[in-house]
Amino acid sequence: KAVALTRRGNRVDCDGMQVLDCRAEGILDDTEVRTELKAWLKKNGWGNHEVTVGVPQFLASTETTEFPPGSDRNLDEMVAFETQNLAGLSEEAFIFDYQRFPPRAQGENAVLIGICRESVIRERADGLTEAGIQLADFAIAGTALAAAYFDLYPKALANTAPQLIVDIGAESSTAVIVAGEEVLYTCSLMFGTDRYLKSLAQALDVTPKQAEPVAWGADLGATDQATCAAAAAPLHLELQTAIENWRSQERPEVGRLQFTQVALCGGGAGIAGMEALLASWFGCPAEIIGVPTPGEAHSPRHMIAYGLALQGIDKSRLHVSLAPRQVRWMAKRRRRFPQLATAALFLIALVAMVEFRTFVARSAQRTDLEDKQRNIDRCNLIVPGLESTDQSIGFHQKM
């Protein structure tokens, strides 16, 4: 999925949203995706756009850590130390970044830390660069999802109670727990629409292709609803495990609170009855969220891509970058090139103006000197006559 955003002052304009169906196009692995991506972007008119790439949640790790009050000055060092703890005993190099949240009432500094193996990022960066993609940044899928939710649904920022966001993809899903402006927890789930269709097909004794009308159908009978609920049970189990893990490490005053809202997005948001299932599982309202589009109310599939694009234009509330230094430097150089070109043109214009003024001044000086030279030449012609007249005067005086 791709979303193209353009920043015009304080306004953000959406230039379009597209989906590249890898299965329909016969694209089987990441190498083929990278090869096809450049042509696909060019086809959509985005060939020269900078690209922020999403890192799947299962390849990265995020953690919200509380640091004591007054730790602003040493925050970088404390985050680096905490990152070493997240990396564990691994000898691999890691890329990390953090996002500081507004101070809490107790004065603690809550910080969202994102971390990923450097080899994973560099492999993707090298492959995309070789394919001719202008990389701007790398961001984690979970933080991009939360950033899109905060931007498109600003009322969520005023809700300080826990809210659950679930993005159901084809092979995996991403779950994010937020409260107010903070991201409390992110995780990856093994449940996806492929697994759901497979379970549903087994229950109906049909092929996954034949089960699709039931999976995506809006009108379900009591039997179909029970069958679909059973097929979605693995998602419920995985969500419960993830939420229990979050509650065990969260502050007690927050961890014991119930969810006040469940937001559903991703390609799996179209599964019939999924919205009602989430509402019944967690005992709170559930709604399908998405990116507004001209043709339809919203597009649930593009939420993560929208969050990535927000980070690419520096409008994201959650700017956790996993881009290598080389990628950041190249992106900064590209962004500053118009300023450099403008400065060069200004310098050329300034030099030309100075040269022109110097030329005008020198021309006036040359004209003045030429006038003086002509006067001198005329004087030289008069001097012999004056000398002769002077001698004649002297002779007459003697006489």
PDB file of N, CA, C and O in Angstrom, residues 111-179:
ATOM      1  N   VAL A 111       8.853   7.758  27.454  1.00  0.00           N
ATOM      2  CA  VAL A 111       9.570   7.739  26.180  1.00  0.00           C
ATOM      3  C   VAL A 111       9.229   6.452  25.437  1.00  0.00           C
ATOM      4  O   VAL A 111       9.257   5.360  26.015  1.00  0.00           O
ATOM      5  N   LEU A 112       8.884   6.584  24.165  1.00  0.00           N
ATOM      6  CA  LEU A 112       8.659   5.432  23.304  1.00  0.00           C
ATOM      7  C   LEU A 112       9.951   5.131  22.561  1.00  0.00           C
ATOM      8  O   LEU A 112      10.467   5.972  21.818  1.00  0.00           O
ATOM      9  N   ILE A 113      10.491   3.935  22.746  1.00  0.00           N
ATOM     10  CA  ILE A 113      11.753   3.526  22.129  1.00  0.00           C
ATOM     11  C   ILE A 113      11.450   2.500  21.046  1.00  0.00           C
ATOM     12  O   ILE A 113      10.711   1.544  21.265  1.00  0.00           O
ATOM     13  N   GLY A 114      12.018   2.706  19.874  1.00  0.00           N
ATOM     14  CA  GLY A 114      11.917   1.750  18.778  1.00  0.00           C
ATOM     15  C   GLY A 114      13.289   1.203  18.435  1.00  0.00           C
ATOM     16  O   GLY A 114      14.274   1.952  18.400  1.00  0.00           O
ATOM     17  N   ILE A 115      13.382  -0.095  18.175  1.00  0.00           N
ATOM     18  CA  ILE A 115      14.673  -0.722  17.940  1.00  0.00           C
ATOM     19  C   ILE A 115      14.514  -1.819  16.894  1.00  0.00           C
ATOM     20  O   ILE A 115      13.479  -2.482  16.824  1.00  0.00           O
ATOM     21  N   CYS A 116      15.551  -1.987  16.064  1.00  0.00           N
ATOM     22  CA  CYS A 116      15.546  -3.032  15.034  1.00  0.00           C
ATOM     23  C   CYS A 116      16.989  -3.397  14.711  1.00  0.00           C
ATOM     24  O   CYS A 116      17.892  -2.569  14.854  1.00  0.00           O
ATOM     25  N   ARG A 117      17.196  -4.623  14.267  1.00  0.00           N
ATOM     26  CA  ARG A 117      18.548  -5.035  13.879  1.00  0.00           C
ATOM     27  C   ARG A 117      19.025  -4.216  12.689  1.00  0.00           C
ATOM     28  O   ARG A 117      18.296  -4.027  11.716  1.00  0.00           O
ATOM     29  N   GLU A 118      20.249  -3.740  12.777  1.00  0.00           N
ATOM     30  CA  GLU A 118      20.803  -2.899  11.714  1.00  0.00           C
ATOM     31  C   GLU A 118      20.917  -3.662  10.400  1.00  0.00           C
ATOM     32  O   GLU A 118      20.722  -3.093   9.313  1.00  0.00           O
ATOM     33  N   SER A 119      21.211  -4.964  10.476  1.00  0.00           N
ATOM     34  CA  SER A 119      21.356  -5.758   9.248  1.00  0.00           C
ATOM     35  C   SER A 119      20.045  -5.810   8.470  1.00  0.00           C
ATOM     36  O   SER A 119      20.056  -5.774   7.229  1.00  0.00           O
ATOM     37  N   VAL A 120      18.911  -5.859   9.168  1.00  0.00           N
ATOM     38  CA  VAL A 120      17.604  -5.889   8.501  1.00  0.00           C
ATOM     39  C   VAL A 120      17.358  -4.575   7.759  1.00  0.00           C
ATOM     40  O   VAL A 120      16.934  -4.566   6.590  1.00  0.00           O
ATOM     41  N   ILE A 121      17.640  -3.460   8.431  1.00  0.00           N
ATOM     42  CA  ILE A 121      17.399  -2.149   7.822  1.00  0.00           C
ATOM     43  C   ILE A 121      18.332  -1.920   6.653  1.00  0.00           C
ATOM     44  O   ILE A 121      17.913  -1.453   5.580  1.00  0.00           O
ATOM     45  N   ARG A 122      19.600  -2.250   6.825  1.00  0.00           N
ATOM     46  CA  ARG A 122      20.571  -1.990   5.756  1.00  0.00           C
ATOM     47  C   ARG A 122      20.301  -2.860   4.530  1.00  0.00           C
ATOM     48  O   ARG A 122      20.490  -2.411   3.390  1.00  0.00           O
ATOM     49  N   GLU A 123      19.878  -4.083   4.745  1.00  0.00           N
ATOM     50  CA  GLU A 123      19.551  -4.941   3.605  1.00  0.00           C
ATOM     51  C   GLU A 123      18.414  -4.344   2.789  1.00  0.00           C
ATOM     52  O   GLU A 123      18.473  -4.299   1.558  1.00  0.00           O
ATOM     53  N   ARG A 124      17.383  -3.869   3.476  1.00  0.00           N
ATOM     54  CA  ARG A 124      16.259  -3.249   2.766  1.00  0.00           C
ATOM     55  C   ARG A 124      16.676  -1.930   2.121  1.00  0.00           C
ATOM     56  O   ARG A 124      16.263  -1.626   0.998  1.00  0.00           O
ATOM     57  N   ALA A 125      17.462  -1.149   2.836  1.00  0.00           N
ATOM     58  CA  ALA A 125      17.887   0.141   2.294  1.00  0.00           C
ATOM     59  C   ALA A 125      18.735  -0.046   1.045  1.00  0.00           C
ATOM     60  O   ALA A 125      18.548   0.648   0.036  1.00  0.00           O
ATOM     61  N   ASP A 126      19.677  -0.994   1.078  1.00  0.00           N
ATOM     62  CA  ASP A 126      20.537  -1.226  -0.085  1.00  0.00           C
ATOM     63  C   ASP A 126      19.722  -1.719  -1.276  1.00  0.00           C
ATOM     64  O   ASP A 126      19.931  -1.272  -2.411  1.00  0.00           O
ATOM     65  N   GLY A 127      18.791  -2.642  -1.021  1.00  0.00           N
ATOM     66  CA  GLY A 127      17.985  -3.171  -2.122  1.00  0.00           C
ATOM     67  C   GLY A 127      17.102  -2.113  -2.760  1.00  0.00           C
ATOM     68  O   GLY A 127      16.988  -2.039  -3.984  1.00  0.00           O
ATOM     69  N   LEU A 128      16.490  -1.272  -1.947  1.00  0.00           N
ATOM     70  CA  LEU A 128      15.612  -0.225  -2.476  1.00  0.00           C
ATOM     71  C   LEU A 128      16.411   0.862  -3.189  1.00  0.00           C
ATOM     72  O   LEU A 128      15.966   1.398  -4.202  1.00  0.00           O
ATOM     73  N   THR A 129      17.582   1.192  -2.661  1.00  0.00           N
ATOM     74  CA  THR A 129      18.425   2.195  -3.307  1.00  0.00           C
ATOM     75  C   THR A 129      18.898   1.709  -4.667  1.00  0.00           C
ATOM     76  O   THR A 129      18.909   2.470  -5.651  1.00  0.00           O
ATOM     77  N   GLU A 130      19.289   0.430  -4.743  1.00  0.00           N
ATOM     78  CA  GLU A 130      19.713  -0.131  -6.023  1.00  0.00           C
ATOM     79  C   GLU A 130      18.565  -0.147  -7.030  1.00  0.00           C
ATOM     80  O   GLU A 130      18.788  -0.054  -8.248  1.00  0.00           O
ATOM     81  N   ALA A 131      17.328  -0.265  -6.516  1.00  0.00           N
ATOM     82  CA  ALA A 131      16.165  -0.255  -7.403  1.00  0.00           C
ATOM     83  C   ALA A 131      15.786   1.152  -7.864  1.00  0.00           C
ATOM     84  O   ALA A 131      14.857   1.312  -8.655  1.00  0.00           O
ATOM     85  N   GLY A 132      16.489   2.168  -7.356  1.00  0.00           N
ATOM     86  CA  GLY A 132      16.223   3.548  -7.776  1.00  0.00           C
ATOM     87  C   GLY A 132      15.192   4.264  -6.932  1.00  0.00           C
ATOM     88  O   GLY A 132      14.662   5.295  -7.354  1.00  0.00           O
ATOM     89  N   ILE A 133      14.902   3.751  -5.736  1.00  0.00           N
ATOM     90  CA  ILE A 133      13.933   4.391  -4.844  1.00  0.00           C
ATOM     91  C   ILE A 133      14.639   5.476  -4.029  1.00  0.00           C
ATOM     92  O   ILE A 133      15.721   5.243  -3.483  1.00  0.00           O
ATOM     93  N   GLN A 134      14.038   6.660  -3.970  1.00  0.00           N
ATOM     94  CA  GLN A 134      14.598   7.752  -3.168  1.00  0.00           C
ATOM     95  C   GLN A 134      14.106   7.607  -1.731  1.00  0.00           C
ATOM     96  O   GLN A 134      13.024   8.057  -1.372  1.00  0.00           O
ATOM     97  N   LEU A 135      14.917   6.967  -0.905  1.00  0.00           N
ATOM     98  CA  LEU A 135      14.531   6.702   0.476  1.00  0.00           C
ATOM     99  C   LEU A 135      14.590   7.975   1.309  1.00  0.00           C
ATOM    100  O   LEU A 135      15.559   8.731   1.243  1.00  0.00           O
ATOM    101  N   ALA A 136      13.550   8.176   2.101  1.00  0.00           N
ATOM    102  CA  ALA A 136      13.526   9.310   3.011  1.00  0.00           C
ATOM    103  C   ALA A 136      13.666   8.854   4.456  1.00  0.00           C
ATOM    104  O   ALA A 136      14.326   9.509   5.254  1.00  0.00           O
ATOM    105  N   ASP A 137      13.032   7.710   4.800  1.00  0.00           N
ATOM    106  CA  ASP A 137      13.028   7.288   6.194  1.00  0.00           C
ATOM    107  C   ASP A 137      12.522   5.859   6.295  1.00  0.00           C
ATOM    108  O   ASP A 137      11.947   5.311   5.353  1.00  0.00           O
ATOM    109  N   PHE A 138      12.754   5.254   7.470  1.00  0.00           N
ATOM    110  CA  PHE A 138      12.183   3.966   7.835  1.00  0.00           C
ATOM    111  C   PHE A 138      11.402   4.154   9.133  1.00  0.00           C
ATOM    112  O   PHE A 138      11.886   4.811  10.064  1.00  0.00           O
ATOM    113  N   ALA A 139      10.205   3.594   9.201  1.00  0.00           N
ATOM    114  CA  ALA A 139       9.379   3.724  10.399  1.00  0.00           C
ATOM    115  C   ALA A 139       8.726   2.379  10.712  1.00  0.00           C
ATOM    116  O   ALA A 139       8.494   1.560   9.815  1.00  0.00           O
ATOM    117  N   ILE A 140       8.436   2.160  11.990  1.00  0.00           N
ATOM    118  CA  ILE A 140       7.817   0.913  12.431  1.00  0.00           C
ATOM    119  C   ILE A 140       6.320   0.965  12.141  1.00  0.00           C
ATOM    120  O   ILE A 140       5.675   2.003  12.304  1.00  0.00           O
ATOM    121  N   ALA A 141       5.766  -0.160  11.733  1.00  0.00           N
ATOM    122  CA  ALA A 141       4.354  -0.220  11.353  1.00  0.00           C
ATOM    123  C   ALA A 141       3.445   0.207  12.508  1.00  0.00           C
ATOM    124  O   ALA A 141       2.468   0.931  12.304  1.00  0.00           O
ATOM    125  N   GLY A 142       3.756  -0.229  13.725  1.00  0.00           N
ATOM    126  CA  GLY A 142       2.901   0.093  14.868  1.00  0.00           C
ATOM    127  C   GLY A 142       2.851   1.578  15.171  1.00  0.00           C
ATOM    128  O   GLY A 142       1.769   2.141  15.415  1.00  0.00           O
ATOM    129  N   THR A 143       3.999   2.237  15.159  1.00  0.00           N
ATOM    130  CA  THR A 143       4.017   3.676  15.434  1.00  0.00           C
ATOM    131  C   THR A 143       3.374   4.456  14.286  1.00  0.00           C
ATOM    132  O   THR A 143       2.720   5.476  14.512  1.00  0.00           O
ATOM    133  N   ALA A 144       3.533   3.967  13.041  1.00  0.00           N
ATOM    134  CA  ALA A 144       2.876   4.625  11.906  1.00  0.00           C
ATOM    135  C   ALA A 144       1.358   4.508  12.019  1.00  0.00           C
ATOM    136  O   ALA A 144       0.623   5.453  11.712  1.00  0.00           O
ATOM    137  N   LEU A 145       0.883   3.353  12.476  1.00  0.00           N
ATOM    138  CA  LEU A 145      -0.555   3.156  12.660  1.00  0.00           C
ATOM    139  C   LEU A 145      -1.099   4.106  13.719  1.00  0.00           C
ATOM    140  O   LEU A 145      -2.149   4.743  13.535  1.00  0.00           O
ATOM    141  N   ALA A 146      -0.387   4.221  14.839  1.00  0.00           N
ATOM    142  CA  ALA A 146      -0.829   5.138  15.893  1.00  0.00           C
ATOM    143  C   ALA A 146      -0.787   6.585  15.427  1.00  0.00           C
ATOM    144  O   ALA A 146      -1.686   7.375  15.735  1.00  0.00           O
ATOM    145  N   ALA A 147       0.240   6.957  14.660  1.00  0.00           N
ATOM    146  CA  ALA A 147       0.345   8.329  14.158  1.00  0.00           C
ATOM    147  C   ALA A 147      -0.814   8.659  13.227  1.00  0.00           C
ATOM    148  O   ALA A 147      -1.373   9.765  13.280  1.00  0.00           O
ATOM    149  N   ALA A 148      -1.184   7.715  12.363  1.00  0.00           N
ATOM    150  CA  ALA A 148      -2.328   7.940  11.468  1.00  0.00           C
ATOM    151  C   ALA A 148      -3.615   8.070  12.266  1.00  0.00           C
ATOM    152  O   ALA A 148      -4.474   8.908  11.950  1.00  0.00           O
ATOM    153  N   TYR A 149      -3.765   7.272  13.311  1.00  0.00           N
ATOM    154  CA  TYR A 149      -4.965   7.327  14.153  1.00  0.00           C
ATOM    155  C   TYR A 149      -5.063   8.679  14.857  1.00  0.00           C
ATOM    156  O   TYR A 149      -6.133   9.296  14.897  1.00  0.00           O
ATOM    157  N   PHE A 150      -3.956   9.164  15.378  1.00  0.00           N
ATOM    158  CA  PHE A 150      -3.961  10.469  16.058  1.00  0.00           C
ATOM    159  C   PHE A 150      -4.275  11.603  15.083  1.00  0.00           C
ATOM    160  O   PHE A 150      -4.948  12.570  15.445  1.00  0.00           O
ATOM    161  N   ASP A 151      -3.763  11.497  13.855  1.00  0.00           N
ATOM    162  CA  ASP A 151      -3.957  12.573  12.889  1.00  0.00           C
ATOM    163  C   ASP A 151      -5.382  12.586  12.339  1.00  0.00           C
ATOM    164  O   ASP A 151      -5.978  13.659  12.195  1.00  0.00           O
ATOM    165  N   LEU A 152      -5.916  11.423  12.022  1.00  0.00           N
ATOM    166  CA  LEU A 152      -7.231  11.348  11.400  1.00  0.00           C
ATOM    167  C   LEU A 152      -8.374  11.367  12.406  1.00  0.00           C
ATOM    168  O   LEU A 152      -9.504  11.726  12.057  1.00  0.00           O
ATOM    169  N   TYR A 153      -8.091  10.980  13.644  1.00  0.00           N
ATOM    170  CA  TYR A 153      -9.122  10.944  14.680  1.00  0.00           C
ATOM    171  C   TYR A 153      -8.605  11.693  15.914  1.00  0.00           C
ATOM    172  O   TYR A 153      -8.259  11.093  16.935  1.00  0.00           O
ATOM    173  N   PRO A 154      -8.514  13.021  15.815  1.00  0.00           N
ATOM    174  CA  PRO A 154      -7.916  13.816  16.906  1.00  0.00           C
ATOM    175  C   PRO A 154      -8.682  13.722  18.229  1.00  0.00           C
ATOM    176  O   PRO A 154      -8.112  14.013  19.278  1.00  0.00           O
ATOM    177  N   LYS A 155      -9.954  13.322  18.181  1.00  0.00           N
ATOM    178  CA  LYS A 155     -10.697  13.176  19.435  1.00  0.00           C
ATOM    179  C   LYS A 155     -10.071  12.111  20.336  1.00  0.00           C
ATOM    180  O   LYS A 155     -10.249  12.148  21.550  1.00  0.00           O
ATOM    181  N   ALA A 156      -9.355  11.171  19.731  1.00  0.00           N
ATOM    182  CA  ALA A 156      -8.715  10.123  20.523  1.00  0.00           C
ATOM    183  C   ALA A 156      -7.652  10.691  21.451  1.00  0.00           C
ATOM    184  O   ALA A 156      -7.344  10.096  22.494  1.00  0.00           O
ATOM    185  N   LEU A 157      -7.078  11.846  21.096  1.00  0.00           N
ATOM    186  CA  LEU A 157      -6.034  12.441  21.939  1.00  0.00           C
ATOM    187  C   LEU A 157      -6.585  12.900  23.282  1.00  0.00           C
ATOM    188  O   LEU A 157      -5.844  12.985  24.263  1.00  0.00           O
ATOM    189  N   ALA A 158      -7.871  13.234  23.311  1.00  0.00           N
ATOM    190  CA  ALA A 158      -8.478  13.694  24.563  1.00  0.00           C
ATOM    191  C   ALA A 158      -8.906  12.542  25.460  1.00  0.00           C
ATOM    192  O   ALA A 158      -9.255  12.754  26.627  1.00  0.00           O
ATOM    193  N   ASN A 159      -8.894  11.331  24.928  1.00  0.00           N
ATOM    194  CA  ASN A 159      -9.303  10.155  25.700  1.00  0.00           C
ATOM    195  C   ASN A 159      -8.072   9.546  26.355  1.00  0.00           C
ATOM    196  O   ASN A 159      -7.251   8.911  25.691  1.00  0.00           O
ATOM    197  N   THR A 160      -7.935   9.723  27.652  1.00  0.00           N
ATOM    198  CA  THR A 160      -6.751   9.232  28.371  1.00  0.00           C
ATOM    199  C   THR A 160      -6.887   7.782  28.801  1.00  0.00           C
ATOM    200  O   THR A 160      -5.961   7.223  29.378  1.00  0.00           O
ATOM    201  N   ALA A 161      -8.043   7.151  28.545  1.00  0.00           N
ATOM    202  CA  ALA A 161      -8.223   5.736  28.858  1.00  0.00           C
ATOM    203  C   ALA A 161      -7.640   4.888  27.729  1.00  0.00           C
ATOM    204  O   ALA A 161      -7.508   5.360  26.598  1.00  0.00           O
ATOM    205  N   PRO A 162      -7.297   3.635  27.995  1.00  0.00           N
ATOM    206  CA  PRO A 162      -6.706   2.789  26.953  1.00  0.00           C
ATOM    207  C   PRO A 162      -7.648   2.560  25.771  1.00  0.00           C
ATOM    208  O   PRO A 162      -8.854   2.366  25.950  1.00  0.00           O
ATOM    209  N   GLN A 163      -7.081   2.603  24.577  1.00  0.00           N
ATOM    210  CA  GLN A 163      -7.803   2.306  23.345  1.00  0.00           C
ATOM    211  C   GLN A 163      -6.983   1.298  22.547  1.00  0.00           C
ATOM    212  O   GLN A 163      -5.758   1.362  22.533  1.00  0.00           O
ATOM    213  N   LEU A 164      -7.667   0.385  21.887  1.00  0.00           N
ATOM    214  CA  LEU A 164      -7.011  -0.681  21.136  1.00  0.00           C
ATOM    215  C   LEU A 164      -7.206  -0.456  19.637  1.00  0.00           C
ATOM    216  O   LEU A 164      -8.325  -0.220  19.183  1.00  0.00           O
ATOM    217  N   ILE A 165      -6.106  -0.501  18.882  1.00  0.00           N
ATOM    218  CA  ILE A 165      -6.140  -0.395  17.430  1.00  0.00           C
ATOM    219  C   ILE A 165      -5.630  -1.717  16.864  1.00  0.00           C
ATOM    220  O   ILE A 165      -4.551  -2.179  17.241  1.00  0.00           O
ATOM    221  N   VAL A 166      -6.399  -2.315  15.969  1.00  0.00           N
ATOM    222  CA  VAL A 166      -6.031  -3.603  15.366  1.00  0.00           C
ATOM    223  C   VAL A 166      -6.040  -3.451  13.852  1.00  0.00           C
ATOM    224  O   VAL A 166      -7.062  -3.081  13.267  1.00  0.00           O
ATOM    225  N   ASP A 167      -4.893  -3.699  13.234  1.00  0.00           N
ATOM    226  CA  ASP A 167      -4.767  -3.681  11.778  1.00  0.00           C
ATOM    227  C   ASP A 167      -4.572  -5.119  11.310  1.00  0.00           C
ATOM    228  O   ASP A 167      -3.540  -5.736  11.575  1.00  0.00           O
ATOM    229  N   ILE A 168      -5.576  -5.686  10.637  1.00  0.00           N
ATOM    230  CA  ILE A 168      -5.538  -7.075  10.196  1.00  0.00           C
ATOM    231  C   ILE A 168      -5.040  -7.120   8.757  1.00  0.00           C
ATOM    232  O   ILE A 168      -5.687  -6.582   7.851  1.00  0.00           O
ATOM    233  N   GLY A 169      -3.901  -7.747   8.552  1.00  0.00           N
ATOM    234  CA  GLY A 169      -3.345  -7.894   7.224  1.00  0.00           C
ATOM    235  C   GLY A 169      -3.601  -9.268   6.654  1.00  0.00           C
ATOM    236  O   GLY A 169      -4.383 -10.062   7.197  1.00  0.00           O
ATOM    237  N   ALA A 170      -2.919  -9.582   5.553  1.00  0.00           N
ATOM    238  CA  ALA A 170      -3.131 -10.873   4.910  1.00  0.00           C
ATOM    239  C   ALA A 170      -2.455 -12.000   5.680  1.00  0.00           C
ATOM    240  O   ALA A 170      -3.052 -13.060   5.892  1.00  0.00           O
ATOM    241  N   GLU A 171      -1.211 -11.777   6.115  1.00  0.00           N
ATOM    242  CA  GLU A 171      -0.463 -12.834   6.779  1.00  0.00           C
ATOM    243  C   GLU A 171      -0.275 -12.584   8.269  1.00  0.00           C
ATOM    244  O   GLU A 171      -0.030 -13.518   9.027  1.00  0.00           O
ATOM    245  N   SER A 172      -0.355 -11.352   8.694  1.00  0.00           N
ATOM    246  CA  SER A 172      -0.180 -11.025  10.111  1.00  0.00           C
ATOM    247  C   SER A 172      -0.988  -9.774  10.426  1.00  0.00           C
ATOM    248  O   SER A 172      -1.538  -9.129   9.532  1.00  0.00           O
ATOM    249  N   SER A 173      -1.040  -9.442  11.693  1.00  0.00           N
ATOM    250  CA  SER A 173      -1.783  -8.262  12.139  1.00  0.00           C
ATOM    251  C   SER A 173      -0.922  -7.471  13.109  1.00  0.00           C
ATOM    252  O   SER A 173       0.042  -7.990  13.687  1.00  0.00           O
ATOM    253  N   THR A 174      -1.268  -6.220  13.275  1.00  0.00           N
ATOM    254  CA  THR A 174      -0.565  -5.327  14.202  1.00  0.00           C
ATOM    255  C   THR A 174      -1.563  -4.779  15.202  1.00  0.00           C
ATOM    256  O   THR A 174      -2.631  -4.297  14.806  1.00  0.00           O
ATOM    257  N   ALA A 175      -1.227  -4.857  16.480  1.00  0.00           N
ATOM    258  CA  ALA A 175      -2.082  -4.334  17.542  1.00  0.00           C
ATOM    259  C   ALA A 175      -1.332  -3.240  18.281  1.00  0.00           C
ATOM    260  O   ALA A 175      -0.146  -3.388  18.596  1.00  0.00           O
ATOM    261  N   VAL A 176      -2.018  -2.141  18.553  1.00  0.00           N
ATOM    262  CA  VAL A 176      -1.426  -1.000  19.243  1.00  0.00           C
ATOM    263  C   VAL A 176      -2.394  -0.558  20.333  1.00  0.00           C
ATOM    264  O   VAL A 176      -3.600  -0.444  20.091  1.00  0.00           O
ATOM    265  N   ILE A 177      -1.858  -0.296  21.512  1.00  0.00           N
ATOM    266  CA  ILE A 177      -2.657   0.230  22.626  1.00  0.00           C
ATOM    267  C   ILE A 177      -2.194   1.652  22.888  1.00  0.00           C
ATOM    268  O   ILE A 177      -0.996   1.899  23.102  1.00  0.00           O
ATOM    269  N   VAL A 178      -3.116   2.583  22.856  1.00  0.00           N
ATOM    270  CA  VAL A 178      -2.805   3.997  23.071  1.00  0.00           C
ATOM    271  C   VAL A 178      -3.690   4.536  24.186  1.00  0.00           C
ATOM    272  O   VAL A 178      -4.746   3.986  24.495  1.00  0.00           O
ATOM    273  N   ALA A 179      -3.221   5.629  24.767  1.00  0.00           N
ATOM    274  CA  ALA A 179      -3.995   6.354  25.781  1.00  0.00           C
ATOM    275  C   ALA A 179      -3.587   7.810  25.696  1.00  0.00           C
ATOM    276  O   ALA A 179      -2.428   8.151  25.970  1.00  0.00           O
TER     277      ALA A 179
END
